[in-house]
mmCIF file with all atom_site columns, C-alpha atoms in Angstrom:
data_model
loop_
_atom_site.group_PDB
_atom_site.id
_atom_site.type_symbol
_atom_site.label_atom_id
_atom_site.label_alt_id
_atom_site.label_comp_id
_atom_site.label_asym_id
_atom_site.label_entity_id
_atom_site.label_seq_id
_atom_site.pdbx_PDB_ins_code
_atom_site.Cartn_x
_atom_site.Cartn_y
_atom_site.Cartn_z
_atom_site.occupancy
_atom_site.B_iso_or_equiv
_atom_site.pdbx_formal_charge
_atom_site.auth_seq_id
_atom_site.auth_comp_id
_atom_site.auth_asym_id
_atom_site.auth_atom_id
_atom_site.pdbx_PDB_model_num
ATOM 1   C CA . ASP Y 1 1   ? 71.068 42.771 21.827 1.00 72.00 ? 1   ASP Y CA 1
ATOM 2   C CA . GLN Y 1 2   ? 67.927 41.628 20.009 1.00 81.00 ? 2   GLN Y CA 1
ATOM 3   C CA . GLN Y 1 3   ? 68.136 42.485 16.389 1.00 91.00 ? 3   GLN Y CA 1
ATOM 4   C CA . VAL Y 1 4   ? 64.574 41.549 15.527 1.00 94.00 ? 4   VAL Y CA 1
ATOM 5   C CA . LYS Y 1 5   ? 61.842 42.886 17.846 1.00 95.00 ? 5   LYS Y CA 1
ATOM 6   C CA . GLN Y 1 6   ? 58.296 41.948 18.135 1.00 95.00 ? 6   GLN Y CA 1
ATOM 7   C CA . ASN Y 1 7   ? 56.875 44.188 21.066 1.00 92.00 ? 7   ASN Y CA 1
ATOM 8   C CA . SER Y 1 8   ? 53.448 42.775 21.049 1.00 95.00 ? 8   SER Y CA 1
ATOM 9   C CA . PRO Y 1 9   ? 53.407 39.339 22.718 1.00 94.00 ? 9   PRO Y CA 1
ATOM 10  C CA . SER Y 1 10  ? 49.697 38.915 21.752 1.00 96.00 ? 10  SER Y CA 1
ATOM 11  C CA . LEU Y 1 11  ? 46.823 40.259 19.600 1.00 97.00 ? 11  LEU Y CA 1
ATOM 12  C CA . SER Y 1 12  ? 42.989 39.338 19.648 1.00 97.00 ? 12  SER Y CA 1
ATOM 13  C CA . VAL Y 1 13  ? 41.121 40.192 16.416 1.00 98.00 ? 13  VAL Y CA 1
ATOM 14  C CA . GLN Y 1 14  ? 37.500 39.452 15.592 1.00 98.00 ? 14  GLN Y CA 1
ATOM 15  C CA . GLU Y 1 15  ? 37.004 37.160 12.608 1.00 97.00 ? 15  GLU Y CA 1
ATOM 16  C CA . GLY Y 1 16  ? 36.698 38.873 9.383  1.00 97.00 ? 16  GLY Y CA 1
ATOM 17  C CA . ARG Y 1 17  ? 38.696 41.898 10.447 1.00 98.00 ? 17  ARG Y CA 1
ATOM 18  C CA . ILE Y 1 18  ? 42.140 42.874 9.742  1.00 98.00 ? 18  ILE Y CA 1
ATOM 19  C CA . SER Y 1 19  ? 45.061 41.597 11.853 1.00 98.00 ? 19  SER Y CA 1
ATOM 20  C CA . ILE Y 1 20  ? 48.205 43.659 11.825 1.00 98.00 ? 20  ILE Y CA 1
ATOM 21  C CA . LEU Y 1 21  ? 51.399 42.235 13.275 1.00 98.00 ? 21  LEU Y CA 1
ATOM 22  C CA . ASN Y 1 22  ? 54.435 44.445 13.732 1.00 98.00 ? 22  ASN Y CA 1
ATOM 23  C CA . CYS Y 1 23  ? 58.050 43.963 13.644 1.00 97.00 ? 23  CYS Y CA 1
ATOM 24  C CA . ASP Y 1 24  ? 61.297 46.207 14.103 1.00 97.00 ? 24  ASP Y CA 1
ATOM 25  C CA . TYR Y 1 25  ? 64.714 45.355 13.417 1.00 97.00 ? 25  TYR Y CA 1
ATOM 26  C CA . THR Y 1 26  ? 68.127 47.006 14.004 1.00 95.00 ? 26  THR Y CA 1
ATOM 27  C CA . ASN Y 1 27  ? 70.498 45.360 11.680 1.00 91.00 ? 27  ASN Y CA 1
ATOM 28  C CA . SER Y 1 28  ? 70.720 47.375 8.318  1.00 91.00 ? 28  SER Y CA 1
ATOM 29  C CA . MET Y 1 29  ? 72.458 44.445 6.626  1.00 89.00 ? 29  MET Y CA 1
ATOM 30  C CA . PHE Y 1 30  ? 69.218 42.136 6.766  1.00 90.00 ? 30  PHE Y CA 1
ATOM 31  C CA . ASP Y 1 31  ? 68.320 41.797 3.164  1.00 87.00 ? 31  ASP Y CA 1
ATOM 32  C CA . TYR Y 1 32  ? 65.383 39.331 3.473  1.00 88.00 ? 32  TYR Y CA 1
ATOM 33  C CA . PHE Y 1 33  ? 62.469 39.509 5.975  1.00 93.00 ? 33  PHE Y CA 1
ATOM 34  C CA . LEU Y 1 34  ? 60.214 36.608 6.501  1.00 93.00 ? 34  LEU Y CA 1
ATOM 35  C CA . TRP Y 1 35  ? 57.185 35.606 8.624  1.00 96.00 ? 35  TRP Y CA 1
ATOM 36  C CA . TYR Y 1 36  ? 56.639 32.192 10.020 1.00 96.00 ? 36  TYR Y CA 1
ATOM 37  C CA . LYS Y 1 37  ? 53.579 30.877 11.501 1.00 96.00 ? 37  LYS Y CA 1
ATOM 38  C CA . LYS Y 1 38  ? 53.705 28.246 14.418 1.00 94.00 ? 38  LYS Y CA 1
ATOM 39  C CA . TYR Y 1 39  ? 50.946 26.070 15.765 1.00 92.00 ? 39  TYR Y CA 1
ATOM 40  C CA . PRO Y 1 40  ? 51.245 24.372 19.212 1.00 87.00 ? 40  PRO Y CA 1
ATOM 41  C CA . ALA Y 1 41  ? 53.350 21.157 18.993 1.00 80.00 ? 41  ALA Y CA 1
ATOM 42  C CA . GLU Y 1 42  ? 54.446 21.802 15.539 1.00 86.00 ? 42  GLU Y CA 1
ATOM 43  C CA . GLY Y 1 43  ? 57.528 23.570 14.083 1.00 90.00 ? 43  GLY Y CA 1
ATOM 44  C CA . PRO Y 1 44  ? 57.327 27.009 12.384 1.00 93.00 ? 44  PRO Y CA 1
ATOM 45  C CA . THR Y 1 45  ? 56.195 27.052 8.747  1.00 94.00 ? 45  THR Y CA 1
ATOM 46  C CA . PHE Y 1 46  ? 57.214 29.814 6.254  1.00 92.00 ? 46  PHE Y CA 1
ATOM 47  C CA . LEU Y 1 47  ? 54.311 32.225 5.475  1.00 95.00 ? 47  LEU Y CA 1
ATOM 48  C CA . ILE Y 1 48  ? 55.576 34.835 3.449  1.00 95.00 ? 48  ILE Y CA 1
ATOM 49  C CA . SER Y 1 49  ? 58.796 36.950 2.667  1.00 92.00 ? 49  SER Y CA 1
ATOM 50  C CA . ILE Y 1 50  ? 60.065 40.250 1.299  1.00 94.00 ? 50  ILE Y CA 1
ATOM 51  C CA . SER Y 1 51  ? 63.207 41.319 -0.169 1.00 91.00 ? 51  SER Y CA 1
ATOM 52  C CA . SER Y 1 52  ? 64.808 44.577 1.011  1.00 92.00 ? 52  SER Y CA 1
ATOM 53  C CA . ILE Y 1 53  ? 64.467 45.916 -2.465 1.00 93.00 ? 53  ILE Y CA 1
ATOM 54  C CA . LYS Y 1 54  ? 60.700 45.979 -2.269 1.00 95.00 ? 54  LYS Y CA 1
ATOM 55  C CA . ASP Y 1 55  ? 58.278 47.597 0.095  1.00 96.00 ? 55  ASP Y CA 1
ATOM 56  C CA . LYS Y 1 56  ? 55.251 45.316 -0.398 1.00 97.00 ? 56  LYS Y CA 1
ATOM 57  C CA . ASN Y 1 57  ? 54.577 41.622 -0.945 1.00 96.00 ? 57  ASN Y CA 1
ATOM 58  C CA . GLU Y 1 58  ? 51.063 40.088 -1.296 1.00 97.00 ? 58  GLU Y CA 1
ATOM 59  C CA . ASP Y 1 59  ? 50.054 36.589 -1.191 1.00 95.00 ? 59  ASP Y CA 1
ATOM 60  C CA . GLY Y 1 60  ? 46.370 35.964 -0.946 1.00 97.00 ? 60  GLY Y CA 1
ATOM 61  C CA . ARG Y 1 61  ? 44.968 37.157 2.369  1.00 97.00 ? 61  ARG Y CA 1
ATOM 62  C CA . PHE Y 1 62  ? 48.457 37.970 3.536  1.00 98.00 ? 62  PHE Y CA 1
ATOM 63  C CA . THR Y 1 63  ? 50.426 41.033 2.810  1.00 98.00 ? 63  THR Y CA 1
ATOM 64  C CA . VAL Y 1 64  ? 53.866 42.102 4.139  1.00 98.00 ? 64  VAL Y CA 1
ATOM 65  C CA . PHE Y 1 65  ? 55.027 45.802 4.256  1.00 98.00 ? 65  PHE Y CA 1
ATOM 66  C CA . LEU Y 1 66  ? 58.514 46.985 4.628  1.00 97.00 ? 66  LEU Y CA 1
ATOM 67  C CA . ASN Y 1 67  ? 59.503 50.433 5.687  1.00 97.00 ? 67  ASN Y CA 1
ATOM 68  C CA . LYS Y 1 68  ? 63.464 50.458 5.447  1.00 95.00 ? 68  LYS Y CA 1
ATOM 69  C CA . SER Y 1 69  ? 63.921 53.922 6.526  1.00 95.00 ? 69  SER Y CA 1
ATOM 70  C CA . ALA Y 1 70  ? 62.084 53.124 9.940  1.00 97.00 ? 70  ALA Y CA 1
ATOM 71  C CA . LYS Y 1 71  ? 63.423 49.614 9.975  1.00 97.00 ? 71  LYS Y CA 1
ATOM 72  C CA . HIS Y 1 72  ? 59.998 48.254 10.396 1.00 97.00 ? 72  HIS Y CA 1
ATOM 73  C CA . LEU Y 1 73  ? 57.921 45.593 8.842  1.00 97.00 ? 73  LEU Y CA 1
ATOM 74  C CA . SER Y 1 74  ? 54.371 44.480 9.223  1.00 98.00 ? 74  SER Y CA 1
ATOM 75  C CA . LEU Y 1 75  ? 52.142 41.624 8.477  1.00 98.00 ? 75  LEU Y CA 1
ATOM 76  C CA . HIS Y 1 76  ? 48.366 42.151 7.489  1.00 98.00 ? 76  HIS Y CA 1
ATOM 77  C CA . ILE Y 1 77  ? 45.897 39.263 7.358  1.00 98.00 ? 77  ILE Y CA 1
ATOM 78  C CA . VAL Y 1 78  ? 42.627 40.155 5.661  1.00 97.00 ? 78  VAL Y CA 1
ATOM 79  C CA . PRO Y 1 79  ? 40.086 38.817 6.340  1.00 98.00 ? 79  PRO Y CA 1
ATOM 80  C CA . SER Y 1 80  ? 41.274 37.211 9.568  1.00 98.00 ? 80  SER Y CA 1
ATOM 81  C CA . GLN Y 1 81  ? 40.033 33.568 10.017 1.00 97.00 ? 81  GLN Y CA 1
ATOM 82  C CA . PRO Y 1 82  ? 39.873 31.326 13.285 1.00 97.00 ? 82  PRO Y CA 1
ATOM 83  C CA . GLY Y 1 83  ? 42.390 29.057 11.620 1.00 96.00 ? 83  GLY Y CA 1
ATOM 84  C CA . ASP Y 1 84  ? 45.040 31.971 11.562 1.00 97.00 ? 84  ASP Y CA 1
ATOM 85  C CA . SER Y 1 85  ? 45.132 31.803 15.584 1.00 97.00 ? 85  SER Y CA 1
ATOM 86  C CA . ALA Y 1 86  ? 48.780 30.909 15.848 1.00 97.00 ? 86  ALA Y CA 1
ATOM 87  C CA . VAL Y 1 87  ? 52.158 32.278 16.996 1.00 96.00 ? 87  VAL Y CA 1
ATOM 88  C CA . TYR Y 1 88  ? 53.797 34.578 14.162 1.00 97.00 ? 88  TYR Y CA 1
ATOM 89  C CA . PHE Y 1 89  ? 57.390 34.931 14.159 1.00 96.00 ? 89  PHE Y CA 1
ATOM 90  C CA . CYS Y 1 90  ? 59.088 37.735 12.217 1.00 96.00 ? 90  CYS Y CA 1
ATOM 91  C CA . ALA Y 1 91  ? 62.588 36.829 10.833 1.00 93.00 ? 91  ALA Y CA 1
ATOM 92  C CA . ALA Y 1 92  ? 65.421 38.321 8.955  1.00 91.00 ? 92  ALA Y CA 1
ATOM 93  C CA . SER Y 1 93  ? 68.373 37.122 7.120  1.00 86.00 ? 93  SER Y CA 1
ATOM 94  C CA . ASP Y 1 94  ? 71.663 38.195 5.983  1.00 79.00 ? 94  ASP Y CA 1
ATOM 95  C CA . SER Y 1 95  ? 72.224 35.851 3.136  1.00 66.00 ? 95  SER Y CA 1
ATOM 96  C CA . GLY Y 1 96  ? 75.882 36.316 2.638  1.00 58.00 ? 96  GLY Y CA 1
ATOM 97  C CA . GLY Y 1 97  ? 76.895 32.769 1.392  1.00 45.00 ? 97  GLY Y CA 1
ATOM 98  C CA . TYR Y 1 98  ? 75.182 30.969 4.058  1.00 51.00 ? 98  TYR Y CA 1
ATOM 99  C CA . GLN Y 1 99  ? 72.168 31.831 6.064  1.00 68.00 ? 99  GLN Y CA 1
ATOM 100 C CA . LYS Y 1 100 ? 71.860 33.064 9.572  1.00 77.00 ? 100 LYS Y CA 1
ATOM 101 C CA . VAL Y 1 101 ? 68.194 33.831 10.132 1.00 85.00 ? 101 VAL Y CA 1
ATOM 102 C CA . THR Y 1 102 ? 67.471 35.931 13.160 1.00 88.00 ? 102 THR Y CA 1
ATOM 103 C CA . PHE Y 1 103 ? 64.035 35.474 14.853 1.00 92.00 ? 103 PHE Y CA 1
ATOM 104 C CA . GLY Y 1 104 ? 61.842 37.684 17.033 1.00 94.00 ? 104 GLY Y CA 1
ATOM 105 C CA . THR Y 1 105 ? 59.997 36.525 20.204 1.00 93.00 ? 105 THR Y CA 1
ATOM 106 C CA . GLY Y 1 106 ? 56.774 36.033 18.303 1.00 94.00 ? 106 GLY Y CA 1
ATOM 107 C CA . THR Y 1 107 ? 53.223 37.435 18.491 1.00 96.00 ? 107 THR Y CA 1
ATOM 108 C CA . LYS Y 1 108 ? 50.349 35.155 19.467 1.00 96.00 ? 108 LYS Y CA 1
ATOM 109 C CA . LEU Y 1 109 ? 47.297 35.908 17.382 1.00 98.00 ? 109 LEU Y CA 1
ATOM 110 C CA . GLN Y 1 110 ? 43.843 34.879 18.404 1.00 98.00 ? 110 GLN Y CA 1
ATOM 111 C CA . VAL Y 1 111 ? 41.186 35.249 16.170 1.00 98.00 ? 111 VAL Y CA 1
ATOM 112 C CA . ILE Y 1 112 ? 37.732 35.126 17.621 1.00 97.00 ? 112 ILE Y CA 1
ATOM 113 C CA . PRO Y 1 113 ? 34.873 33.623 15.775 1.00 95.00 ? 113 PRO Y CA 1
ATOM 114 C CA . GLU S 2 1   ? 58.415 10.598 4.030  1.00 55.00 ? 1   GLU S CA 1
ATOM 115 C CA . THR S 2 2   ? 58.597 14.339 3.042  1.00 66.00 ? 2   THR S CA 1
ATOM 116 C CA . GLY S 2 3   ? 59.851 17.264 4.796  1.00 93.00 ? 3   GLY S CA 1
ATOM 117 C CA . VAL S 2 4   ? 62.066 17.505 8.096  1.00 96.00 ? 4   VAL S CA 1
ATOM 118 C CA . THR S 2 5   ? 61.410 14.726 10.701 1.00 96.00 ? 5   THR S CA 1
ATOM 119 C CA . GLN S 2 6   ? 62.765 14.885 14.234 1.00 97.00 ? 6   GLN S CA 1
ATOM 120 C CA . THR S 2 7   ? 62.992 12.226 16.859 1.00 96.00 ? 7   THR S CA 1
ATOM 121 C CA . PRO S 2 8   ? 62.361 11.730 19.546 1.00 96.00 ? 8   PRO S CA 1
ATOM 122 C CA . ARG S 2 9   ? 59.406 14.191 20.009 1.00 95.00 ? 9   ARG S CA 1
ATOM 123 C CA . HIS S 2 10  ? 59.830 14.175 23.735 1.00 95.00 ? 10  HIS S CA 1
ATOM 124 C CA . LEU S 2 11  ? 62.848 13.344 25.908 1.00 94.00 ? 11  LEU S CA 1
ATOM 125 C CA . VAL S 2 12  ? 63.296 13.558 29.527 1.00 94.00 ? 12  VAL S CA 1
ATOM 126 C CA . MET S 2 13  ? 66.747 12.938 30.942 1.00 91.00 ? 13  MET S CA 1
ATOM 127 C CA . GLY S 2 14  ? 68.805 13.425 34.125 1.00 88.00 ? 14  GLY S CA 1
ATOM 128 C CA . MET S 2 15  ? 71.677 15.820 34.380 1.00 86.00 ? 15  MET S CA 1
ATOM 129 C CA . THR S 2 16  ? 74.302 12.793 33.886 1.00 86.00 ? 16  THR S CA 1
ATOM 130 C CA . ASN S 2 17  ? 72.497 11.071 30.997 1.00 87.00 ? 17  ASN S CA 1
ATOM 131 C CA . LYS S 2 18  ? 73.884 11.039 27.551 1.00 92.00 ? 18  LYS S CA 1
ATOM 132 C CA . LYS S 2 19  ? 71.167 11.150 24.708 1.00 94.00 ? 19  LYS S CA 1
ATOM 133 C CA . SER S 2 20  ? 70.976 12.199 21.160 1.00 96.00 ? 20  SER S CA 1
ATOM 134 C CA . LEU S 2 21  ? 68.369 14.147 19.013 1.00 97.00 ? 21  LEU S CA 1
ATOM 135 C CA . LYS S 2 22  ? 68.054 13.144 15.429 1.00 98.00 ? 22  LYS S CA 1
ATOM 136 C CA . CYS S 2 23  ? 66.764 15.058 12.410 1.00 97.00 ? 23  CYS S CA 1
ATOM 137 C CA . GLU S 2 24  ? 66.406 13.789 8.760  1.00 97.00 ? 24  GLU S CA 1
ATOM 138 C CA . GLN S 2 25  ? 65.334 16.104 5.885  1.00 96.00 ? 25  GLN S CA 1
ATOM 139 C CA . HIS S 2 26  ? 63.879 14.569 2.554  1.00 94.00 ? 26  HIS S CA 1
ATOM 140 C CA . LEU S 2 27  ? 63.971 18.018 0.601  1.00 93.00 ? 27  LEU S CA 1
ATOM 141 C CA . GLY S 2 28  ? 67.333 17.627 -1.124 1.00 91.00 ? 28  GLY S CA 1
ATOM 142 C CA . HIS S 2 29  ? 68.624 20.665 0.779  1.00 91.00 ? 29  HIS S CA 1
ATOM 143 C CA . ASN S 2 30  ? 72.386 21.296 1.594  1.00 89.00 ? 30  ASN S CA 1
ATOM 144 C CA . ALA S 2 31  ? 72.267 23.409 4.812  1.00 90.00 ? 31  ALA S CA 1
ATOM 145 C CA . MET S 2 32  ? 70.836 22.113 8.230  1.00 93.00 ? 32  MET S CA 1
ATOM 146 C CA . TYR S 2 33  ? 70.400 23.794 11.306 1.00 93.00 ? 33  TYR S CA 1
ATOM 147 C CA . TRP S 2 34  ? 69.604 23.357 15.214 1.00 95.00 ? 34  TRP S CA 1
ATOM 148 C CA . TYR S 2 35  ? 67.652 26.136 16.739 1.00 95.00 ? 35  TYR S CA 1
ATOM 149 C CA . LYS S 2 36  ? 66.633 26.331 20.545 1.00 95.00 ? 36  LYS S CA 1
ATOM 150 C CA . GLN S 2 37  ? 63.262 27.778 21.604 1.00 92.00 ? 37  GLN S CA 1
ATOM 151 C CA . SER S 2 38  ? 62.800 28.612 25.187 1.00 90.00 ? 38  SER S CA 1
ATOM 152 C CA . ALA S 2 39  ? 59.754 30.248 26.701 1.00 83.00 ? 39  ALA S CA 1
ATOM 153 C CA . LYS S 2 40  ? 59.384 33.818 25.854 1.00 78.00 ? 40  LYS S CA 1
ATOM 154 C CA . LYS S 2 41  ? 62.560 33.920 23.971 1.00 85.00 ? 41  LYS S CA 1
ATOM 155 C CA . PRO S 2 42  ? 63.381 34.197 20.247 1.00 87.00 ? 42  PRO S CA 1
ATOM 156 C CA . LEU S 2 43  ? 64.442 31.071 18.408 1.00 90.00 ? 43  LEU S CA 1
ATOM 157 C CA . GLU S 2 44  ? 68.157 30.866 19.038 1.00 91.00 ? 44  GLU S CA 1
ATOM 158 C CA . LEU S 2 45  ? 70.393 29.576 16.345 1.00 90.00 ? 45  LEU S CA 1
ATOM 159 C CA . MET S 2 46  ? 72.687 27.084 17.671 1.00 93.00 ? 46  MET S CA 1
ATOM 160 C CA . PHE S 2 47  ? 74.502 25.333 14.686 1.00 92.00 ? 47  PHE S CA 1
ATOM 161 C CA . VAL S 2 48  ? 74.706 25.533 11.008 1.00 90.00 ? 48  VAL S CA 1
ATOM 162 C CA . TYR S 2 49  ? 75.883 23.121 8.616  1.00 90.00 ? 49  TYR S CA 1
ATOM 163 C CA . ASN S 2 50  ? 76.485 23.660 4.808  1.00 84.00 ? 50  ASN S CA 1
ATOM 164 C CA . PHE S 2 51  ? 77.290 20.806 2.732  1.00 82.00 ? 51  PHE S CA 1
ATOM 165 C CA . LYS S 2 52  ? 78.063 18.831 6.058  1.00 79.00 ? 52  LYS S CA 1
ATOM 166 C CA . GLU S 2 53  ? 80.508 21.315 7.186  1.00 81.00 ? 53  GLU S CA 1
ATOM 167 C CA . GLN S 2 54  ? 79.859 23.254 10.381 1.00 81.00 ? 54  GLN S CA 1
ATOM 168 C CA . THR S 2 55  ? 79.828 26.957 9.423  1.00 79.00 ? 55  THR S CA 1
ATOM 169 C CA . GLU S 2 56  ? 78.273 28.394 12.608 1.00 78.00 ? 56  GLU S CA 1
ATOM 170 C CA . ASN S 2 57  ? 78.531 27.558 16.322 1.00 79.00 ? 57  ASN S CA 1
ATOM 171 C CA . ASN S 2 58  ? 76.666 30.455 18.132 1.00 78.00 ? 58  ASN S CA 1
ATOM 172 C CA . SER S 2 59  ? 78.598 30.163 21.463 1.00 85.00 ? 59  SER S CA 1
ATOM 173 C CA . VAL S 2 60  ? 76.908 27.014 22.309 1.00 92.00 ? 60  VAL S CA 1
ATOM 174 C CA . PRO S 2 61  ? 78.245 25.251 25.464 1.00 92.00 ? 61  PRO S CA 1
ATOM 175 C CA . SER S 2 62  ? 80.202 22.045 24.763 1.00 92.00 ? 62  SER S CA 1
ATOM 176 C CA . ARG S 2 63  ? 77.705 19.862 26.372 1.00 94.00 ? 63  ARG S CA 1
ATOM 177 C CA . PHE S 2 64  ? 75.690 20.276 23.153 1.00 95.00 ? 64  PHE S CA 1
ATOM 178 C CA . SER S 2 65  ? 77.618 18.411 20.358 1.00 94.00 ? 65  SER S CA 1
ATOM 179 C CA . PRO S 2 66  ? 76.385 18.428 16.850 1.00 95.00 ? 66  PRO S CA 1
ATOM 180 C CA . GLU S 2 67  ? 77.101 15.935 14.201 1.00 95.00 ? 67  GLU S CA 1
ATOM 181 C CA . CYS S 2 68  ? 76.379 16.011 10.511 1.00 94.00 ? 68  CYS S CA 1
ATOM 182 C CA . PRO S 2 69  ? 77.344 12.808 8.637  1.00 93.00 ? 69  PRO S CA 1
ATOM 183 C CA . ASN S 2 70  ? 75.526 13.772 5.501  1.00 92.00 ? 70  ASN S CA 1
ATOM 184 C CA . SER S 2 71  ? 73.399 16.400 3.945  1.00 89.00 ? 71  SER S CA 1
ATOM 185 C CA . SER S 2 72  ? 70.355 14.560 4.913  1.00 94.00 ? 72  SER S CA 1
ATOM 186 C CA . HIS S 2 73  ? 70.992 13.889 8.689  1.00 96.00 ? 73  HIS S CA 1
ATOM 187 C CA . LEU S 2 74  ? 71.773 15.815 11.608 1.00 96.00 ? 74  LEU S CA 1
ATOM 188 C CA . PHE S 2 75  ? 72.302 14.873 15.180 1.00 97.00 ? 75  PHE S CA 1
ATOM 189 C CA . LEU S 2 76  ? 72.686 16.831 18.448 1.00 97.00 ? 76  LEU S CA 1
ATOM 190 C CA . HIS S 2 77  ? 74.330 14.967 21.149 1.00 96.00 ? 77  HIS S CA 1
ATOM 191 C CA . LEU S 2 78  ? 73.579 15.821 24.661 1.00 95.00 ? 78  LEU S CA 1
ATOM 192 C CA . HIS S 2 79  ? 75.481 15.213 27.855 1.00 93.00 ? 79  HIS S CA 1
ATOM 193 C CA . THR S 2 80  ? 75.719 16.588 31.354 1.00 92.00 ? 80  THR S CA 1
ATOM 194 C CA . LEU S 2 81  ? 72.950 19.068 30.564 1.00 92.00 ? 81  LEU S CA 1
ATOM 195 C CA . GLN S 2 82  ? 71.456 21.503 33.212 1.00 93.00 ? 82  GLN S CA 1
ATOM 196 C CA . PRO S 2 83  ? 67.847 22.134 34.025 1.00 92.00 ? 83  PRO S CA 1
ATOM 197 C CA . GLU S 2 84  ? 67.926 25.485 32.060 1.00 92.00 ? 84  GLU S CA 1
ATOM 198 C CA . ASP S 2 85  ? 68.756 23.596 28.968 1.00 95.00 ? 85  ASP S CA 1
ATOM 199 C CA . SER S 2 86  ? 65.122 22.369 29.090 1.00 95.00 ? 86  SER S CA 1
ATOM 200 C CA . ALA S 2 87  ? 63.607 23.756 25.734 1.00 95.00 ? 87  ALA S CA 1
ATOM 201 C CA . LEU S 2 88  ? 62.114 22.787 22.378 1.00 94.00 ? 88  LEU S CA 1
ATOM 202 C CA . TYR S 2 89  ? 65.038 22.078 19.998 1.00 97.00 ? 89  TYR S CA 1
ATOM 203 C CA . LEU S 2 90  ? 64.033 22.695 16.462 1.00 96.00 ? 90  LEU S CA 1
ATOM 204 C CA . CYS S 2 91  ? 65.932 21.290 13.382 1.00 97.00 ? 91  CYS S CA 1
ATOM 205 C CA . ALA S 2 92  ? 65.617 22.970 10.012 1.00 95.00 ? 92  ALA S CA 1
ATOM 206 C CA . SER S 2 93  ? 66.945 22.730 6.499  1.00 93.00 ? 93  SER S CA 1
ATOM 207 C CA . SER S 2 94  ? 67.201 24.962 3.511  1.00 90.00 ? 94  SER S CA 1
ATOM 208 C CA . GLN S 2 95  ? 68.801 25.574 0.252  1.00 85.00 ? 95  GLN S CA 1
ATOM 209 C CA . VAL S 2 96  ? 72.239 27.241 0.319  1.00 75.00 ? 96  VAL S CA 1
ATOM 210 C CA . TRP S 2 97  ? 72.106 29.207 -2.706 1.00 68.00 ? 97  TRP S CA 1
ATOM 211 C CA . PRO S 2 98  ? 69.941 30.833 -4.087 1.00 63.00 ? 98  PRO S CA 1
ATOM 212 C CA . SER S 2 99  ? 68.498 31.668 -0.732 1.00 67.00 ? 99  SER S CA 1
ATOM 213 C CA . ASN S 2 100 ? 65.941 34.190 0.757  1.00 69.00 ? 100 ASN S CA 1
ATOM 214 C CA . GLY S 2 101 ? 66.300 32.810 4.267  1.00 72.00 ? 101 GLY S CA 1
ATOM 215 C CA . GLU S 2 102 ? 63.374 30.356 4.163  1.00 84.00 ? 102 GLU S CA 1
ATOM 216 C CA . LEU S 2 103 ? 63.959 27.544 6.471  1.00 90.00 ? 103 LEU S CA 1
ATOM 217 C CA . PHE S 2 104 ? 61.900 24.340 6.610  1.00 92.00 ? 104 PHE S CA 1
ATOM 218 C CA . PHE S 2 105 ? 61.506 23.265 10.317 1.00 95.00 ? 105 PHE S CA 1
ATOM 219 C CA . GLY S 2 106 ? 60.731 19.879 11.939 1.00 96.00 ? 106 GLY S CA 1
ATOM 220 C CA . GLU S 2 107 ? 58.229 19.604 14.623 1.00 94.00 ? 107 GLU S CA 1
ATOM 221 C CA . GLY S 2 108 ? 60.855 19.691 17.306 1.00 95.00 ? 108 GLY S CA 1
ATOM 222 C CA . SER S 2 109 ? 62.060 17.713 20.132 1.00 96.00 ? 109 SER S CA 1
ATOM 223 C CA . ARG S 2 110 ? 60.783 18.758 23.590 1.00 95.00 ? 110 ARG S CA 1
ATOM 224 C CA . LEU S 2 111 ? 63.707 18.269 26.028 1.00 95.00 ? 111 LEU S CA 1
ATOM 225 C CA . THR S 2 112 ? 63.245 18.249 29.743 1.00 94.00 ? 112 THR S CA 1
ATOM 226 C CA . VAL S 2 113 ? 66.289 18.003 32.020 1.00 93.00 ? 113 VAL S CA 1
ATOM 227 C CA . LEU S 2 114 ? 65.677 17.016 35.571 1.00 91.00 ? 114 LEU S CA 1
#
């Protein structure tokens, strides 16, 4: 059973517009949510995170929103740039002493110049 | 060197071979991980080591054997693999505590089993 789900395998957005990537989760024990970005032939790199006690976290062009009642989070990228083209993984952790981070399947974002 | 480095980057092996993947982290972290990434699947956690002790084995077949001699090095020994084990194997490290789940990944070792 997949505990973290990214239902959109791909997304295309025009440069300068907003990109919205979505993620759903099922485990109510998750207390941190993260987004990772992955370029081809590279490992994933951490992008932004949010604690379960917050509903929004912003870092420059990237904002993550958390809706705990809906068990849903989203990543907004504004404005989108061609260099943002990558695979984005949603992840969640239950940090109870040691880490067990659960990942989604990823959404491939293409930003069209 | 900085970050998390993995060697080799690419590996082709037969089903009867024995090989090892190596991971080294230069971040002063105390937790290290092996993840497997197969096409169109989520990253699958395989093993977790905290302070050199294995704390998670996510039902991984015994043909995969991890080794963590110290907090900076992690190995994955491979023997009698199957073609379906072909995947990208990612090593990661992190702080144990305090923690928000942020992992630092290496670039991965692309394994092909013939």
